[in-house]
Tab-separated table of C-alpha atoms in Angstrom:
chain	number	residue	atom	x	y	z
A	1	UNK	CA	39.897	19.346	0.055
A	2	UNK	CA	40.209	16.722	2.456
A	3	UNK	CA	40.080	17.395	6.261
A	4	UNK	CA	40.894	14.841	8.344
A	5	UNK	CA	39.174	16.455	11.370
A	6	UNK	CA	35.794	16.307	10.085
A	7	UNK	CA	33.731	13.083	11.267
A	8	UNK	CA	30.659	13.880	8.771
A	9	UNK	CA	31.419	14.956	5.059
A	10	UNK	CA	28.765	15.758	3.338
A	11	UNK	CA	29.227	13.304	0.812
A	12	UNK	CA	26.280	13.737	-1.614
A	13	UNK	CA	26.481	14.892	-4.662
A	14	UNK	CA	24.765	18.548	-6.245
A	15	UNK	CA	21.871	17.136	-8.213
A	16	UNK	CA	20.299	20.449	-10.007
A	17	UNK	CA	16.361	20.662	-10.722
A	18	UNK	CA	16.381	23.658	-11.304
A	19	UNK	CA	14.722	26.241	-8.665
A	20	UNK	CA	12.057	23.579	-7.980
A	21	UNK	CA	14.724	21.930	-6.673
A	22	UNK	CA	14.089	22.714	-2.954
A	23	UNK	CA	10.130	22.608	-3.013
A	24	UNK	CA	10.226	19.539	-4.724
A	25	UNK	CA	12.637	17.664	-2.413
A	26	UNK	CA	10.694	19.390	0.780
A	27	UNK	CA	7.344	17.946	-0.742
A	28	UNK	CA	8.737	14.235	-1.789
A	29	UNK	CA	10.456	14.086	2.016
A	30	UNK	CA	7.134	14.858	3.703
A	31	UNK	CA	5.275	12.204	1.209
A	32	UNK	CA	7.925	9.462	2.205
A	33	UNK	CA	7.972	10.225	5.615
A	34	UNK	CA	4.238	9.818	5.791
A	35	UNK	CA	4.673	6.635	3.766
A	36	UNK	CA	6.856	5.171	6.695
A	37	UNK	CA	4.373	5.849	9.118
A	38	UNK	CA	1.328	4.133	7.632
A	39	UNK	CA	3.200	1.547	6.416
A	40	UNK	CA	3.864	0.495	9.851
A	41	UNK	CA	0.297	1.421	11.116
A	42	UNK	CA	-0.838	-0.737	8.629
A	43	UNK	CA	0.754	-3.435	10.214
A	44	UNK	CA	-0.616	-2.110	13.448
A	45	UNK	CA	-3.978	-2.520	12.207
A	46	UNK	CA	-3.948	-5.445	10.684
A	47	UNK	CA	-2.560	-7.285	13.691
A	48	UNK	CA	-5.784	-5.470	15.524
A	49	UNK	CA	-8.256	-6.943	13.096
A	50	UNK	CA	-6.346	-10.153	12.125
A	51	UNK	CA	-7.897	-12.942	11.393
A	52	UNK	CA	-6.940	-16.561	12.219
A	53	UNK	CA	-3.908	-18.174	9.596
A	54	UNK	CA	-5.158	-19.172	6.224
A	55	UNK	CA	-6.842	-22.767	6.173
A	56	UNK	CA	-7.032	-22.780	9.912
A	57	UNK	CA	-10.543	-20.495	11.018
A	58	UNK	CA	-10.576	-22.017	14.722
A	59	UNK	CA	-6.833	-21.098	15.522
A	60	UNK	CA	-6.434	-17.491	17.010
A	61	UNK	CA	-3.290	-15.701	15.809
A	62	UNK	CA	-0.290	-16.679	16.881
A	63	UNK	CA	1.408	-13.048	17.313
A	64	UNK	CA	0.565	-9.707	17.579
A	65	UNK	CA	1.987	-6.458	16.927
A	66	UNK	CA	3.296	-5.100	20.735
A	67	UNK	CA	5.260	-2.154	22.171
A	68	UNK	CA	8.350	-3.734	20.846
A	69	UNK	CA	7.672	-3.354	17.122
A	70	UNK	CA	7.115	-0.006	18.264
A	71	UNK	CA	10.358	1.000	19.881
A	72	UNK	CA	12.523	0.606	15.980
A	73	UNK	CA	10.123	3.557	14.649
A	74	UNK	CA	9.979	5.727	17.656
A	75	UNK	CA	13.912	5.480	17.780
A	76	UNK	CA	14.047	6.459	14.103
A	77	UNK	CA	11.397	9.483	14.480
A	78	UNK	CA	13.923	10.267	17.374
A	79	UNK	CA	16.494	10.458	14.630
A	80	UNK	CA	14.247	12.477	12.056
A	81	UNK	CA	13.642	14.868	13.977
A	82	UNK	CA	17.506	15.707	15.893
A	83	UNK	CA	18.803	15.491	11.880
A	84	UNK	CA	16.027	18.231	10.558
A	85	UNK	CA	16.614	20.441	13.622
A	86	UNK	CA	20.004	21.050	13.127
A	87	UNK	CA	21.458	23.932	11.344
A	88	UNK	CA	23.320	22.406	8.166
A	89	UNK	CA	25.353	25.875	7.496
A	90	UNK	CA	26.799	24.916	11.267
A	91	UNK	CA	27.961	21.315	10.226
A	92	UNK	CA	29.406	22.539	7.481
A	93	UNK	CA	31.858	24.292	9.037
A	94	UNK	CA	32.569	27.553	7.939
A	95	UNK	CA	34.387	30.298	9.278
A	96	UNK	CA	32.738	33.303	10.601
A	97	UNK	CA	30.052	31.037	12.445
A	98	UNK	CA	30.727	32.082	16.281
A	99	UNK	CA	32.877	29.756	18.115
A	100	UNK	CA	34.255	26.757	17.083
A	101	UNK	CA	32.348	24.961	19.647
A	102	UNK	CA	29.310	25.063	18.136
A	103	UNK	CA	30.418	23.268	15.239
A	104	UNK	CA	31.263	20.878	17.247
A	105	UNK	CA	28.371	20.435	19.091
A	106	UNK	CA	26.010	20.634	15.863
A	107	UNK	CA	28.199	17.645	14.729
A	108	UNK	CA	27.878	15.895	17.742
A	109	UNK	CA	24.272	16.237	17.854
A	110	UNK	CA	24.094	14.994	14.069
A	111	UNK	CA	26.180	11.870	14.729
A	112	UNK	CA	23.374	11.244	17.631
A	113	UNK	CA	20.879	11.785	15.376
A	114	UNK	CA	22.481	9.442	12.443
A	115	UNK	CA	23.265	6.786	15.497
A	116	UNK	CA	19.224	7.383	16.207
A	117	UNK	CA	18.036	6.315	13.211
A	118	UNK	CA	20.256	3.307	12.003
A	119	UNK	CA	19.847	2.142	15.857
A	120	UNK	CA	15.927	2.021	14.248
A	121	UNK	CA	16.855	0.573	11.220
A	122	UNK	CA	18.983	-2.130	13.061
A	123	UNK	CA	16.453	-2.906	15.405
A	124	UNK	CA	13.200	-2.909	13.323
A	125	UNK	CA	15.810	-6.157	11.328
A	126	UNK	CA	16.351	-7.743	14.579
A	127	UNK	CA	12.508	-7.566	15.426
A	128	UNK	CA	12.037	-8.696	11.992
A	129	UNK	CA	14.571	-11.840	12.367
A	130	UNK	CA	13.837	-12.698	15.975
A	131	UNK	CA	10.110	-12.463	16.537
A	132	UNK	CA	8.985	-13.431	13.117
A	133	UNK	CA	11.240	-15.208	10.734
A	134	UNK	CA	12.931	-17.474	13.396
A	135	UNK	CA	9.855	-18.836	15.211
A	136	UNK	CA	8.516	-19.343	11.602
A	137	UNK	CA	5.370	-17.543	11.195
A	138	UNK	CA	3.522	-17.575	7.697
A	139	UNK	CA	3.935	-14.710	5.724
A	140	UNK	CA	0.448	-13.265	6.310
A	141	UNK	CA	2.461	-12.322	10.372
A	142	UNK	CA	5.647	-11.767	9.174
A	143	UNK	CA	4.261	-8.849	6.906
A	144	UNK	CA	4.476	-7.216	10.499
A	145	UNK	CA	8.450	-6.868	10.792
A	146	UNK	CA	8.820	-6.170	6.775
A	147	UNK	CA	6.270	-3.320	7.183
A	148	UNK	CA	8.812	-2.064	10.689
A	149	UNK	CA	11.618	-2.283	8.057
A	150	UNK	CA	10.088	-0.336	5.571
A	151	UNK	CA	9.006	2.012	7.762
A	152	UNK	CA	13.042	2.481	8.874
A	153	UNK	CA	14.310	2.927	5.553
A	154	UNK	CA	12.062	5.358	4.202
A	155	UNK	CA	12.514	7.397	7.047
A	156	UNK	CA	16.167	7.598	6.643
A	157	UNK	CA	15.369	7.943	2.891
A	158	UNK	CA	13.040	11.046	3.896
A	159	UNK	CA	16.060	12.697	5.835
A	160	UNK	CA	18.259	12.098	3.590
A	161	UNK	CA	15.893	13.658	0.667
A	162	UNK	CA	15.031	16.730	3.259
A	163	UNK	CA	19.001	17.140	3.492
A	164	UNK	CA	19.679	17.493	0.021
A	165	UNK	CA	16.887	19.560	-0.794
A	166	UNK	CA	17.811	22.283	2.095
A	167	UNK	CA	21.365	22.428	2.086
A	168	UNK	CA	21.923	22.493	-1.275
A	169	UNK	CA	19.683	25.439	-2.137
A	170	UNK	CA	22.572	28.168	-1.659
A	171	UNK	CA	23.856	28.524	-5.317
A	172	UNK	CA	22.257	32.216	-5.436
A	173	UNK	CA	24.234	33.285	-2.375
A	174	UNK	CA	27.466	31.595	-4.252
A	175	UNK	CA	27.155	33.649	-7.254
A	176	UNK	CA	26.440	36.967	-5.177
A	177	UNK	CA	29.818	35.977	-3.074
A	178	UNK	CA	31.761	35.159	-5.896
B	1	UNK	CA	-16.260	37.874	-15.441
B	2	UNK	CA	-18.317	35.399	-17.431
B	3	UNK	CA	-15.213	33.345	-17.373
B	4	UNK	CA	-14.606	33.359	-13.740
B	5	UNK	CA	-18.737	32.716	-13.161
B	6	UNK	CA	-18.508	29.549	-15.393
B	7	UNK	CA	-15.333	28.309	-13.592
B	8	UNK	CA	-17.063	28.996	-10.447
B	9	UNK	CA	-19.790	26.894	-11.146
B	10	UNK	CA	-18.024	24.239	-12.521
B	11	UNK	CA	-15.290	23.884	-9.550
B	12	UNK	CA	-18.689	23.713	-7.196
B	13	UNK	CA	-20.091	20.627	-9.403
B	14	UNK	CA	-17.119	18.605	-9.025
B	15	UNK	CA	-16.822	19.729	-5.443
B	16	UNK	CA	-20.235	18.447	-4.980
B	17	UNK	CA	-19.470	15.183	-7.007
B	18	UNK	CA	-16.039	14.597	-4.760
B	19	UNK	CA	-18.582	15.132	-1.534
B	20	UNK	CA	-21.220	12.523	-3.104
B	21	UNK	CA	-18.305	9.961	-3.819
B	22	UNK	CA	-17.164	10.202	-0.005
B	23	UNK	CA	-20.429	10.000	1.272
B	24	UNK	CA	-21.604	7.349	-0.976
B	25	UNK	CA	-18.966	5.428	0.252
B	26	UNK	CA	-19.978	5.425	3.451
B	27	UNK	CA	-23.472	5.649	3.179
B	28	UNK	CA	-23.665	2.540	0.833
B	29	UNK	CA	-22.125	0.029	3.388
B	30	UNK	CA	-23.268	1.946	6.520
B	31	UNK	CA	-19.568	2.430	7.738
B	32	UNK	CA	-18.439	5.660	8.297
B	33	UNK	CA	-14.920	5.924	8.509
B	34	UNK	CA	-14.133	7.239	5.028
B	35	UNK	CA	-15.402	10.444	5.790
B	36	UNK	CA	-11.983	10.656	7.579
B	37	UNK	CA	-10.861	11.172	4.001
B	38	UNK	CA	-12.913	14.561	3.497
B	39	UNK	CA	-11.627	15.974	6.613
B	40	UNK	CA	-7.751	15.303	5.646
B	41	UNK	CA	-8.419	16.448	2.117
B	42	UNK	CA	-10.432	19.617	3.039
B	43	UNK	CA	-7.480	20.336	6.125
B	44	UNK	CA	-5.006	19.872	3.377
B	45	UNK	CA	-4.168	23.321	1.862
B	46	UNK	CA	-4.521	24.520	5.351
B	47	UNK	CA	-0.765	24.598	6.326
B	48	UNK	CA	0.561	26.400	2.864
B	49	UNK	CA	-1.874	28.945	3.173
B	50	UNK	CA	-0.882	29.966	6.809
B	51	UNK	CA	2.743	29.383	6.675
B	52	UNK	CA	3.083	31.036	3.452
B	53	UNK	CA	3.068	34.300	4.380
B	54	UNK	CA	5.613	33.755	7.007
B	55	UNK	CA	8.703	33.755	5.025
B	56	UNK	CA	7.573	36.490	2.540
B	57	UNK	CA	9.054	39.696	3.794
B	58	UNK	CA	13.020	38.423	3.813
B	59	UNK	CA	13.430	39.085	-0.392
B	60	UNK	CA	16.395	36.206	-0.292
B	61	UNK	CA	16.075	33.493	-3.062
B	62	UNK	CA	17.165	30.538	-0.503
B	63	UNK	CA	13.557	29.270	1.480
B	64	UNK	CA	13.001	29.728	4.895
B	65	UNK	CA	11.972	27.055	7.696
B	66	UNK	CA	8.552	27.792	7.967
B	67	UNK	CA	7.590	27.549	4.194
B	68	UNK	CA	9.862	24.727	3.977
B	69	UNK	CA	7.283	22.857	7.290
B	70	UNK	CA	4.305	24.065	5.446
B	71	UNK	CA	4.931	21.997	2.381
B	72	UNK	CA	6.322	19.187	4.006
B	73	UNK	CA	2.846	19.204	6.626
B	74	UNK	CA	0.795	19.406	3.010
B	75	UNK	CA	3.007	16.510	1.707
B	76	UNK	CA	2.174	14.798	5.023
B	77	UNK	CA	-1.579	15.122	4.793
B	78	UNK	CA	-2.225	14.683	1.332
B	79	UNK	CA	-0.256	10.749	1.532
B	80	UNK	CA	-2.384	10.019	4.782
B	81	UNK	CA	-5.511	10.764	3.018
B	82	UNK	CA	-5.093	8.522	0.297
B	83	UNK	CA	-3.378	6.152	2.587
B	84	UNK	CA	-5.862	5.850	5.082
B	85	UNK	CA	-8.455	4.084	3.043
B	86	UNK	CA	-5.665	2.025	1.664
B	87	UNK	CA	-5.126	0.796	5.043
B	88	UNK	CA	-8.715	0.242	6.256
B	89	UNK	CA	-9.573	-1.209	3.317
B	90	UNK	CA	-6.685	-4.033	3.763
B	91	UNK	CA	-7.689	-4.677	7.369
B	92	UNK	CA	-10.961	-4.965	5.949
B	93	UNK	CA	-12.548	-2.401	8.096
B	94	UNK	CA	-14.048	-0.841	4.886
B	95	UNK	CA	-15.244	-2.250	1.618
B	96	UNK	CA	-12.648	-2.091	-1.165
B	97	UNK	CA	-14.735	0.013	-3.635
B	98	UNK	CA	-15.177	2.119	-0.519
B	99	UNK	CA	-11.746	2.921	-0.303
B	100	UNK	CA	-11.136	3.254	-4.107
B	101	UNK	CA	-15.128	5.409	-4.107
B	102	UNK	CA	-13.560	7.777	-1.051
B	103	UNK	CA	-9.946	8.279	-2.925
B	104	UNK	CA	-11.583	9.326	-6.171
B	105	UNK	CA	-13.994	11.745	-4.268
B	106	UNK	CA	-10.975	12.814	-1.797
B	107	UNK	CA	-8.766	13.818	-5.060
B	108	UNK	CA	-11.766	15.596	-6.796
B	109	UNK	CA	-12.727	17.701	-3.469
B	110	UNK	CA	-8.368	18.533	-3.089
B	111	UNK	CA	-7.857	18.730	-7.182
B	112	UNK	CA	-11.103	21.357	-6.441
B	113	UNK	CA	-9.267	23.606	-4.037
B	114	UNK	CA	-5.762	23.663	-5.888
B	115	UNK	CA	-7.682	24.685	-8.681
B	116	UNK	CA	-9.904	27.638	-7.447
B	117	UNK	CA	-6.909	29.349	-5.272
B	118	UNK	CA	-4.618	28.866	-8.618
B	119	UNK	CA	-7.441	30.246	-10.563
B	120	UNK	CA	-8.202	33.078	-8.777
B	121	UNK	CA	-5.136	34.269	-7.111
B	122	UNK	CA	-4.131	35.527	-10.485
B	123	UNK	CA	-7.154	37.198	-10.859
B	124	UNK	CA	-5.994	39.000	-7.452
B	125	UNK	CA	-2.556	40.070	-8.552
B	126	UNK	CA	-4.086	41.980	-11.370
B	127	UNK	CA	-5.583	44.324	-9.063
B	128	UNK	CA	-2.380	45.428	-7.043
């Protein structure tokens, strides 16, 4: 049942756990989401108690972790949070929901969420490539961008857990309907 | 009842060994951060218990929002304390067996809680 005017299909597929399913999925988001964040606060306070490079003890550091390692994670909790706000029954579409311009709209809103969070994931990579790996840091500074990518993709990881736990849930209401 | 009195005393034990843990590892190296870990631990059950009676007059099978935040806060809180000493520990704010001392006492004092409120809120249901 392909529709040509819808821009996001819910693409992924009905994974049953049983009626765990949802408290399971809502617990693992909230554990991965909190990963994301320490992971890059780690980074965060390691760069504020770093020490000098390895085999060097009278050099300072060379970099530290600034307001632009920052922006990549605050885009992406941007992202989180305009995805887990919006009603999924809207963007799916159905009939029977009010106007039809609230479908739209929900949609809308999703694709700025979506464009949110890979605009985090993209730039926490270009912060990774262009203030660390290119000017050649050892690895013991360049730890700082891998954490900012790690925090990116288990945030989007997180939302996309949270989505399949919530919207799939409705198999209950499908056997009352049919 | 003799039942419940020895599982009361014995949840208070390891309570008070999970307490000793955390404050031996601060006490030992004079840094007191870990007790951070006590705090998030004790705060943790906190959002199930309040937001769990928010969805519990609407008989439908399907969750609702506000369970579905209370979980995901106690999923939140229970990673950040065991990551927190992770983290100080790397940045070498805290001593290592400091961190691994405050996680062991952290999971005792939560594993504590989870198991008196699952212990006794059966003991509850009996009487309604």
């Amino acid at each position: 049942n392909y529709d040509p005017r819808r821009v996001c299909l819910n693409p992924f597929p009905e994974i049953s756990l049983g009626k765990h399913r949802r408290t399971a999925g809502v617990y693992l988001a909230g554990a991965l989401f909190a990963l994301a964040n320490w992971t890059f606060l780690d980074a965060a306070v390691l760069s504020a108690h770093a020490h000098s490079p390895w085999g060097q003890p009278d050099q300072d550091p060379p970099v530290h972790v600034s307001f632009v390692d920052w922006i990549p994670g605050i885009c992406s909790l941007l992202g989180y949070l305009v995805i887990t706000l919006i009603d999924k029954d809207r963007v799916r579409g159905d009939e029977g929901f009010g106007d039809s311009r609230a479908v739209w709209r929900a949609r809308l809103f999703l694709f700025i969420g979506f464009a949110l969070m890979a605009g985090g994931l993209a730039g926490s990579v270009t912060v990774l490539i262009l203030k660390y790996i290119l000017n050649g840091f050892p690895d013991q500074f360049t730890y700082y961008g891998y954490a900012n990518v790690s925090q990116s993709v288990a945030l989007m990881l997180s939302a996309i857990v949270l989505w399949i736990a919530q919207s799939g849930g409705s198999e209950y209401e499908y056997n009352l309907t049919l | 009842m003799a039942a419940g009195l020895r599982t009361v005393i014995l949840l208070s034990f390891v309570l008070a060994v999970g307490f000793l843990l955390i404050i031996l590892s601060c006490a030992l190296w004079q840094n007191w951060l870990p007790l951070l870990v006590a705090l998030t631990f004790v705060l943790a059950p906190l959002p199930n218990a309040l937001f769990s009676h928010c969805g519990s007059d609407d008989l439908n099978y399907e969750g609702s929002g506000p369970i579905d935040l209370g979980r995901f806060i106690t999923s939140i809180i229970v990673v950040s304390g065991v990551a927190l000493p992770i983290i100080l520990a790397h940045s070498e704010v805290i001593n290592p067996k400091a961190c691994v001392m405050s996680i062991v006492g952290g999971g005792l004092v939560y594993g504590t809680i989870l198991a008196y409120s699952a212990a006794f809120s059966q003991e509850d249901a009996e009487y309604e």
